[in-house]
Amino acid sequence: AQSVTQLGSHVSVSEGALVLLRCNYSSSVPPYLFWYVQYPNQGLQLLLKYTSAATLVKGINGFEAEFKKSETSFHLTKPSAHMSDAAEYFCAVISGNTPLVFGKGTRLSVIA
Amino acid sequence: NAGVTQTPKFQVLKTGQSMTLQCAQDMNHNSMYWYRQDPGMGLRLIYYSASEGTTDKGEVPNGYNVSRLNKREFSLRLESAAPSQTSVYFCASSASGHNQPQHFGDGTRLSIL
């Protein structure tokens, strides 16, 4: 069965600093991997999706993630944090024909 | 574009009461999902419907029932609410296949006293 581990339930960065949110997955077959973002009092929105077409995936709002099979990782990055990036971020994995499995989330705070 | 609409947005119940959460999507998606979100737990799948006429249990189905009323609507019922079911409930939909991106509603915040 697949699983996802997000390292750090809370990450705090200064405005303009690099954002790095970590995600490691476990899957017995090649996975599909997703990052979603949740703003306060809203549902989740898709940031980006890995489908094996390219290991570096670009998403919305300047975010990108790199799939590293050897490290079973799919970390999310953004070169320069903006105040509007403050939200909760979820990594999720699918492998085979089973439904999406979400990590427990990382709350990103951006300090002015 | 409405996307995924959930009703109600907030509800307070007493232990033992029953309630149905409604979800409708206007994107002609085949698959629909119900999740609950609890602090520090991420999203956990309660039930899903891969297509009209089918439903399957997810990770935490106990205490819940679902109905896929038609292609647009997927409801979640609590027959006898318990305090442990206090949570935020999200409905989502996607095109066919679990590897398709899911579109989420804004959630129903449910408190059970």
PDB file of C-alpha atoms in Angstrom:
ATOM      1  CA  ALA A   1       0.000   0.000   0.000  1.00  0.00           C
ATOM      2  CA  GLN A   2       1.149   3.518  -0.703  1.00  0.00           C
ATOM      3  CA  SER A   3       1.837   6.122   1.955  1.00  0.00           C
ATOM      4  CA  VAL A   4       3.111   9.667   2.248  1.00  0.00           C
ATOM      5  CA  THR A   5       5.242  11.321   4.904  1.00  0.00           C
ATOM      6  CA  GLN A   6       5.497  15.077   5.120  1.00  0.00           C
ATOM      7  CA  LEU A   7       8.436  16.168   7.245  1.00  0.00           C
ATOM      8  CA  GLY A   8       7.537  19.089   9.482  1.00  0.00           C
ATOM      9  CA  SER A   9       3.976  19.934  10.419  1.00  0.00           C
ATOM     10  CA  HIS A  10       4.879  23.637  10.453  1.00  0.00           C
ATOM     11  CA  VAL A  11       7.454  25.544   8.415  1.00  0.00           C
ATOM     12  CA  SER A  12       8.160  29.226   8.857  1.00  0.00           C
ATOM     13  CA  VAL A  13      10.094  31.334   6.333  1.00  0.00           C
ATOM     14  CA  SER A  14      10.798  35.003   5.825  1.00  0.00           C
ATOM     15  CA  GLU A  15       9.236  36.836   2.907  1.00  0.00           C
ATOM     16  CA  GLY A  16      11.569  36.491  -0.087  1.00  0.00           C
ATOM     17  CA  ALA A  17      13.275  33.367   1.268  1.00  0.00           C
ATOM     18  CA  LEU A  18      13.305  29.908  -0.297  1.00  0.00           C
ATOM     19  CA  VAL A  19      10.356  27.675   0.471  1.00  0.00           C
ATOM     20  CA  LEU A  20      11.102  23.949   0.830  1.00  0.00           C
ATOM     21  CA  LEU A  21       8.367  21.540   1.890  1.00  0.00           C
ATOM     22  CA  ARG A  22       9.403  17.915   2.140  1.00  0.00           C
ATOM     23  CA  CYS A  23       7.463  14.864   1.000  1.00  0.00           C
ATOM     24  CA  ASN A  24       8.557  11.233   0.913  1.00  0.00           C
ATOM     25  CA  TYR A  25       6.376   8.483  -0.460  1.00  0.00           C
ATOM     26  CA  SER A  26       6.152   4.748  -0.344  1.00  0.00           C
ATOM     27  CA  SER A  27       4.786   2.879  -3.314  1.00  0.00           C
ATOM     28  CA  SER A  28       5.292  -0.586  -4.752  1.00  0.00           C
ATOM     29  CA  VAL A  29       4.607   0.593  -8.304  1.00  0.00           C
ATOM     30  CA  PRO A  30       5.405   3.815 -10.165  1.00  0.00           C
ATOM     31  CA  PRO A  31       3.319   6.467  -8.466  1.00  0.00           C
ATOM     32  CA  TYR A  32       1.357   9.528  -9.414  1.00  0.00           C
ATOM     33  CA  LEU A  33       2.202  12.342  -7.004  1.00  0.00           C
ATOM     34  CA  PHE A  34       0.365  15.558  -6.236  1.00  0.00           C
ATOM     35  CA  TRP A  35       0.745  18.714  -4.196  1.00  0.00           C
ATOM     36  CA  TYR A  36      -2.383  20.522  -3.053  1.00  0.00           C
ATOM     37  CA  VAL A  37      -2.737  23.828  -1.198  1.00  0.00           C
ATOM     38  CA  GLN A  38      -5.452  24.785   1.267  1.00  0.00           C
ATOM     39  CA  TYR A  39      -6.106  28.389   2.215  1.00  0.00           C
ATOM     40  CA  PRO A  40      -8.043  29.112   5.424  1.00  0.00           C
ATOM     41  CA  ASN A  41     -11.683  28.067   5.332  1.00  0.00           C
ATOM     42  CA  GLN A  42     -11.396  26.706   1.798  1.00  0.00           C
ATOM     43  CA  GLY A  43     -11.110  23.366   0.103  1.00  0.00           C
ATOM     44  CA  LEU A  44      -7.919  22.024  -1.436  1.00  0.00           C
ATOM     45  CA  GLN A  45      -6.607  23.276  -4.774  1.00  0.00           C
ATOM     46  CA  LEU A  46      -4.213  21.444  -7.055  1.00  0.00           C
ATOM     47  CA  LEU A  47      -0.724  22.982  -7.189  1.00  0.00           C
ATOM     48  CA  LEU A  48       0.954  20.427  -9.424  1.00  0.00           C
ATOM     49  CA  LYS A  49       0.973  16.781 -10.475  1.00  0.00           C
ATOM     50  CA  TYR A  50       3.720  14.297 -11.399  1.00  0.00           C
ATOM     51  CA  THR A  51       2.783  11.696 -13.984  1.00  0.00           C
ATOM     52  CA  SER A  52       6.228  10.417 -15.093  1.00  0.00           C
ATOM     53  CA  ALA A  53       6.435  12.719 -18.127  1.00  0.00           C
ATOM     54  CA  ALA A  54       9.167  14.853 -16.523  1.00  0.00           C
ATOM     55  CA  THR A  55      10.890  14.690 -13.166  1.00  0.00           C
ATOM     56  CA  LEU A  56      10.713  18.465 -12.595  1.00  0.00           C
ATOM     57  CA  VAL A  57       7.119  19.607 -12.464  1.00  0.00           C
ATOM     58  CA  LYS A  58       6.076  23.253 -12.536  1.00  0.00           C
ATOM     59  CA  GLY A  59       2.874  24.294 -10.879  1.00  0.00           C
ATOM     60  CA  ILE A  60       0.866  27.404 -10.196  1.00  0.00           C
ATOM     61  CA  ASN A  61       2.033  30.447  -8.226  1.00  0.00           C
ATOM     62  CA  GLY A  62       5.736  29.782  -8.940  1.00  0.00           C
ATOM     63  CA  PHE A  63       5.908  26.424  -7.152  1.00  0.00           C
ATOM     64  CA  GLU A  64       7.704  23.406  -8.540  1.00  0.00           C
ATOM     65  CA  ALA A  65       8.537  19.909  -7.346  1.00  0.00           C
ATOM     66  CA  GLU A  66      11.156  17.385  -8.335  1.00  0.00           C
ATOM     67  CA  PHE A  67      10.536  13.645  -8.418  1.00  0.00           C
ATOM     68  CA  LYS A  68      13.552  11.676  -7.196  1.00  0.00           C
ATOM     69  CA  LYS A  69      12.969   7.969  -7.455  1.00  0.00           C
ATOM     70  CA  SER A  70      16.227   7.037  -5.719  1.00  0.00           C
ATOM     71  CA  GLU A  71      15.202   9.087  -2.672  1.00  0.00           C
ATOM     72  CA  THR A  72      11.442   8.357  -2.968  1.00  0.00           C
ATOM     73  CA  SER A  73      10.917  12.078  -2.588  1.00  0.00           C
ATOM     74  CA  PHE A  74       8.767  14.778  -4.165  1.00  0.00           C
ATOM     75  CA  HIS A  75       9.747  17.983  -2.375  1.00  0.00           C
ATOM     76  CA  LEU A  76       7.962  21.256  -3.133  1.00  0.00           C
ATOM     77  CA  THR A  77       9.970  24.442  -3.627  1.00  0.00           C
ATOM     78  CA  LYS A  78       9.517  28.098  -4.448  1.00  0.00           C
ATOM     79  CA  PRO A  79      12.509  30.435  -4.835  1.00  0.00           C
ATOM     80  CA  SER A  80      10.989  33.431  -3.084  1.00  0.00           C
ATOM     81  CA  ALA A  81       8.164  33.271  -0.554  1.00  0.00           C
ATOM     82  CA  HIS A  82       5.317  35.739  -0.668  1.00  0.00           C
ATOM     83  CA  MET A  83       2.910  36.569   2.115  1.00  0.00           C
ATOM     84  CA  SER A  84       0.090  35.101   0.047  1.00  0.00           C
ATOM     85  CA  ASP A  85       1.812  31.675   0.136  1.00  0.00           C
ATOM     86  CA  ALA A  86       0.829  31.214   3.781  1.00  0.00           C
ATOM     87  CA  ALA A  87      -1.418  28.148   3.734  1.00  0.00           C
ATOM     88  CA  GLU A  88      -1.422  24.427   4.423  1.00  0.00           C
ATOM     89  CA  TYR A  89       0.188  22.174   1.854  1.00  0.00           C
ATOM     90  CA  PHE A  90      -0.589  18.515   1.284  1.00  0.00           C
ATOM     91  CA  CYS A  91       1.381  15.912  -0.611  1.00  0.00           C
ATOM     92  CA  ALA A  92      -0.586  12.959  -1.980  1.00  0.00           C
ATOM     93  CA  VAL A  93       0.184   9.707  -3.793  1.00  0.00           C
ATOM     94  CA  ILE A  94      -1.628   7.192  -5.960  1.00  0.00           C
ATOM     95  CA  SER A  95      -0.258   3.895  -7.114  1.00  0.00           C
ATOM     96  CA  GLY A  96      -2.155   1.214  -8.942  1.00  0.00           C
ATOM     97  CA  ASN A  97      -5.919   1.456  -8.834  1.00  0.00           C
ATOM     98  CA  THR A  98      -6.327   2.639  -5.250  1.00  0.00           C
ATOM     99  CA  PRO A  99      -7.606   6.063  -4.234  1.00  0.00           C
ATOM    100  CA  LEU A 100      -5.442   9.042  -3.411  1.00  0.00           C
ATOM    101  CA  VAL A 101      -3.616   8.969  -0.059  1.00  0.00           C
ATOM    102  CA  PHE A 102      -2.792  12.316   1.555  1.00  0.00           C
ATOM    103  CA  GLY A 103       0.023  13.254   3.890  1.00  0.00           C
ATOM    104  CA  LYS A 104      -0.815  14.978   7.148  1.00  0.00           C
ATOM    105  CA  GLY A 105       0.005  18.417   5.810  1.00  0.00           C
ATOM    106  CA  THR A 106       2.562  21.160   6.410  1.00  0.00           C
ATOM    107  CA  ARG A 107       1.457  24.593   7.495  1.00  0.00           C
ATOM    108  CA  LEU A 108       3.568  27.316   5.907  1.00  0.00           C
ATOM    109  CA  SER A 109       3.902  30.652   7.683  1.00  0.00           C
ATOM    110  CA  VAL A 110       5.541  33.619   5.926  1.00  0.00           C
ATOM    111  CA  ILE A 111       7.073  36.306   8.115  1.00  0.00           C
ATOM    112  CA  ALA A 112       7.296  39.888   6.884  1.00  0.00           C
TER     113      ALA A 112
ATOM    114  CA  ASN B   1     -18.431  28.252 -12.470  1.00  0.00           C
ATOM    115  CA  ALA B   2     -19.720  26.603  -9.302  1.00  0.00           C
ATOM    116  CA  GLY B   3     -17.474  23.503  -9.389  1.00  0.00           C
ATOM    117  CA  VAL B   4     -18.209  21.413  -6.276  1.00  0.00           C
ATOM    118  CA  THR B   5     -20.935  22.724  -3.977  1.00  0.00           C
ATOM    119  CA  GLN B   6     -21.416  21.438  -0.440  1.00  0.00           C
ATOM    120  CA  THR B   7     -24.353  22.134   1.835  1.00  0.00           C
ATOM    121  CA  PRO B   8     -24.624  23.076   4.598  1.00  0.00           C
ATOM    122  CA  LYS B   9     -21.436  24.996   5.391  1.00  0.00           C
ATOM    123  CA  PHE B  10     -21.868  24.687   9.156  1.00  0.00           C
ATOM    124  CA  GLN B  11     -23.943  22.421  11.365  1.00  0.00           C
ATOM    125  CA  VAL B  12     -24.213  21.615  15.058  1.00  0.00           C
ATOM    126  CA  LEU B  13     -25.816  18.332  16.065  1.00  0.00           C
ATOM    127  CA  LYS B  14     -26.544  16.561  19.293  1.00  0.00           C
ATOM    128  CA  THR B  15     -25.227  13.046  19.886  1.00  0.00           C
ATOM    129  CA  GLY B  16     -27.555  10.510  18.305  1.00  0.00           C
ATOM    130  CA  GLN B  17     -29.083  12.853  15.746  1.00  0.00           C
ATOM    131  CA  SER B  18     -28.918  12.032  12.058  1.00  0.00           C
ATOM    132  CA  MET B  19     -27.853  14.250   9.217  1.00  0.00           C
ATOM    133  CA  THR B  20     -27.148  14.169   5.496  1.00  0.00           C
ATOM    134  CA  LEU B  21     -24.386  16.252   3.941  1.00  0.00           C
ATOM    135  CA  GLN B  22     -25.041  17.164   0.344  1.00  0.00           C
ATOM    136  CA  CYS B  23     -22.542  17.485  -2.490  1.00  0.00           C
ATOM    137  CA  ALA B  24     -23.089  18.377  -6.140  1.00  0.00           C
ATOM    138  CA  GLN B  25     -20.662  18.957  -9.001  1.00  0.00           C
ATOM    139  CA  ASP B  26     -21.255  20.552 -12.375  1.00  0.00           C
ATOM    140  CA  MET B  27     -18.094  19.390 -14.174  1.00  0.00           C
ATOM    141  CA  ASN B  28     -19.554  16.138 -15.564  1.00  0.00           C
ATOM    142  CA  HIS B  29     -17.084  14.151 -13.470  1.00  0.00           C
ATOM    143  CA  ASN B  30     -17.549  10.422 -13.041  1.00  0.00           C
ATOM    144  CA  SER B  31     -15.770  10.033  -9.696  1.00  0.00           C
ATOM    145  CA  MET B  32     -16.742  11.595  -6.380  1.00  0.00           C
ATOM    146  CA  TYR B  33     -15.224  11.383  -2.908  1.00  0.00           C
ATOM    147  CA  TRP B  34     -15.974  12.194   0.722  1.00  0.00           C
ATOM    148  CA  TYR B  35     -13.137  13.040   3.131  1.00  0.00           C
ATOM    149  CA  ARG B  36     -12.899  14.169   6.702  1.00  0.00           C
ATOM    150  CA  GLN B  37     -10.164  16.537   7.878  1.00  0.00           C
ATOM    151  CA  ASP B  38      -9.027  16.562  11.490  1.00  0.00           C
ATOM    152  CA  PRO B  39      -6.132  18.576  12.963  1.00  0.00           C
ATOM    153  CA  GLY B  40      -2.801  16.841  12.373  1.00  0.00           C
ATOM    154  CA  MET B  41      -4.426  13.968  10.490  1.00  0.00           C
ATOM    155  CA  GLY B  42      -4.563  15.281   6.935  1.00  0.00           C
ATOM    156  CA  LEU B  43      -7.500  14.158   4.824  1.00  0.00           C
ATOM    157  CA  ARG B  44      -8.875  10.672   5.293  1.00  0.00           C
ATOM    158  CA  LEU B  45     -11.142   9.054   2.729  1.00  0.00           C
ATOM    159  CA  ILE B  46     -14.541   7.991   4.026  1.00  0.00           C
ATOM    160  CA  TYR B  47     -16.253   6.699   0.864  1.00  0.00           C
ATOM    161  CA  TYR B  48     -15.891   7.160  -2.836  1.00  0.00           C
ATOM    162  CA  SER B  49     -17.891   6.550  -5.966  1.00  0.00           C
ATOM    163  CA  ALA B  50     -15.849   5.708  -9.043  1.00  0.00           C
ATOM    164  CA  SER B  51     -18.879   6.089 -11.280  1.00  0.00           C
ATOM    165  CA  GLU B  52     -22.625   6.532 -11.071  1.00  0.00           C
ATOM    166  CA  GLY B  53     -24.176   3.506  -9.418  1.00  0.00           C
ATOM    167  CA  THR B  54     -21.078   2.368  -7.521  1.00  0.00           C
ATOM    168  CA  THR B  55     -19.750   3.197  -4.069  1.00  0.00           C
ATOM    169  CA  ASP B  56     -16.787   1.860  -2.114  1.00  0.00           C
ATOM    170  CA  LYS B  57     -15.420   2.198   1.396  1.00  0.00           C
ATOM    171  CA  GLY B  58     -12.366   4.277   2.077  1.00  0.00           C
ATOM    172  CA  GLU B  59     -10.086   4.366   5.073  1.00  0.00           C
ATOM    173  CA  VAL B  60     -12.640   5.450   7.724  1.00  0.00           C
ATOM    174  CA  PRO B  61     -16.171   4.362   6.672  1.00  0.00           C
ATOM    175  CA  ASN B  62     -17.590   3.330  10.059  1.00  0.00           C
ATOM    176  CA  GLY B  63     -20.573   5.398  11.144  1.00  0.00           C
ATOM    177  CA  TYR B  64     -21.267   6.737   7.654  1.00  0.00           C
ATOM    178  CA  ASN B  65     -23.343   5.827   4.627  1.00  0.00           C
ATOM    179  CA  VAL B  66     -23.329   7.329   1.152  1.00  0.00           C
ATOM    180  CA  SER B  67     -25.645   7.585  -1.817  1.00  0.00           C
ATOM    181  CA  ARG B  68     -24.648   8.405  -5.379  1.00  0.00           C
ATOM    182  CA  LEU B  69     -27.992   9.877  -6.337  1.00  0.00           C
ATOM    183  CA  ASN B  70     -27.014  10.590  -9.949  1.00  0.00           C
ATOM    184  CA  LYS B  71     -23.885  11.645 -11.788  1.00  0.00           C
ATOM    185  CA  ARG B  72     -23.924  15.107 -10.195  1.00  0.00           C
ATOM    186  CA  GLU B  73     -24.779  14.331  -6.577  1.00  0.00           C
ATOM    187  CA  PHE B  74     -23.101  12.307  -3.835  1.00  0.00           C
ATOM    188  CA  SER B  75     -24.463  12.526  -0.292  1.00  0.00           C
ATOM    189  CA  LEU B  76     -22.973  11.464   3.035  1.00  0.00           C
ATOM    190  CA  ARG B  77     -25.241  10.387   5.890  1.00  0.00           C
ATOM    191  CA  LEU B  78     -24.540  10.129   9.588  1.00  0.00           C
ATOM    192  CA  GLU B  79     -27.261   7.878  11.007  1.00  0.00           C
ATOM    193  CA  SER B  80     -26.466   8.405  14.695  1.00  0.00           C
ATOM    194  CA  ALA B  81     -23.925  11.172  15.185  1.00  0.00           C
ATOM    195  CA  ALA B  82     -21.144  10.759  17.747  1.00  0.00           C
ATOM    196  CA  PRO B  83     -18.732  13.388  19.145  1.00  0.00           C
ATOM    197  CA  SER B  84     -15.873  11.565  17.363  1.00  0.00           C
ATOM    198  CA  GLN B  85     -17.468  12.604  14.093  1.00  0.00           C
ATOM    199  CA  THR B  86     -16.873  16.270  14.806  1.00  0.00           C
ATOM    200  CA  SER B  87     -14.768  17.287  11.835  1.00  0.00           C
ATOM    201  CA  VAL B  88     -14.599  19.232   8.601  1.00  0.00           C
ATOM    202  CA  TYR B  89     -16.008  17.213   5.732  1.00  0.00           C
ATOM    203  CA  PHE B  90     -14.901  17.721   2.141  1.00  0.00           C
ATOM    204  CA  CYS B  91     -16.452  16.459  -1.033  1.00  0.00           C
ATOM    205  CA  ALA B  92     -14.337  16.178  -4.172  1.00  0.00           C
ATOM    206  CA  SER B  93     -14.822  15.069  -7.751  1.00  0.00           C
ATOM    207  CA  SER B  94     -12.574  14.045 -10.619  1.00  0.00           C
ATOM    208  CA  ALA B  95     -12.712  12.715 -14.131  1.00  0.00           C
ATOM    209  CA  SER B  96     -12.504   8.927 -14.397  1.00  0.00           C
ATOM    210  CA  GLY B  97      -9.506   7.338 -12.729  1.00  0.00           C
ATOM    211  CA  HIS B  98      -7.936   7.958  -9.358  1.00  0.00           C
ATOM    212  CA  ASN B  99      -4.908   9.566 -11.050  1.00  0.00           C
ATOM    213  CA  GLN B 100      -6.959  12.534 -12.218  1.00  0.00           C
ATOM    214  CA  PRO B 101      -6.776  15.762 -10.183  1.00  0.00           C
ATOM    215  CA  GLN B 102      -9.556  16.165  -7.666  1.00  0.00           C
ATOM    216  CA  HIS B 103     -11.652  19.314  -7.337  1.00  0.00           C
ATOM    217  CA  PHE B 104     -12.801  20.118  -3.815  1.00  0.00           C
ATOM    218  CA  GLY B 105     -15.754  21.896  -2.282  1.00  0.00           C
ATOM    219  CA  ASP B 106     -15.287  24.401   0.515  1.00  0.00           C
ATOM    220  CA  GLY B 107     -16.243  21.951   3.234  1.00  0.00           C
ATOM    221  CA  THR B 108     -18.904  21.402   5.868  1.00  0.00           C
ATOM    222  CA  ARG B 109     -17.896  22.159   9.441  1.00  0.00           C
ATOM    223  CA  LEU B 110     -19.773  19.729  11.664  1.00  0.00           C
ATOM    224  CA  SER B 111     -19.810  19.836  15.463  1.00  0.00           C
ATOM    225  CA  ILE B 112     -21.457  17.100  17.504  1.00  0.00           C
ATOM    226  CA  LEU B 113     -22.183  17.845  21.125  1.00  0.00           C
TER     227      LEU B 113
END
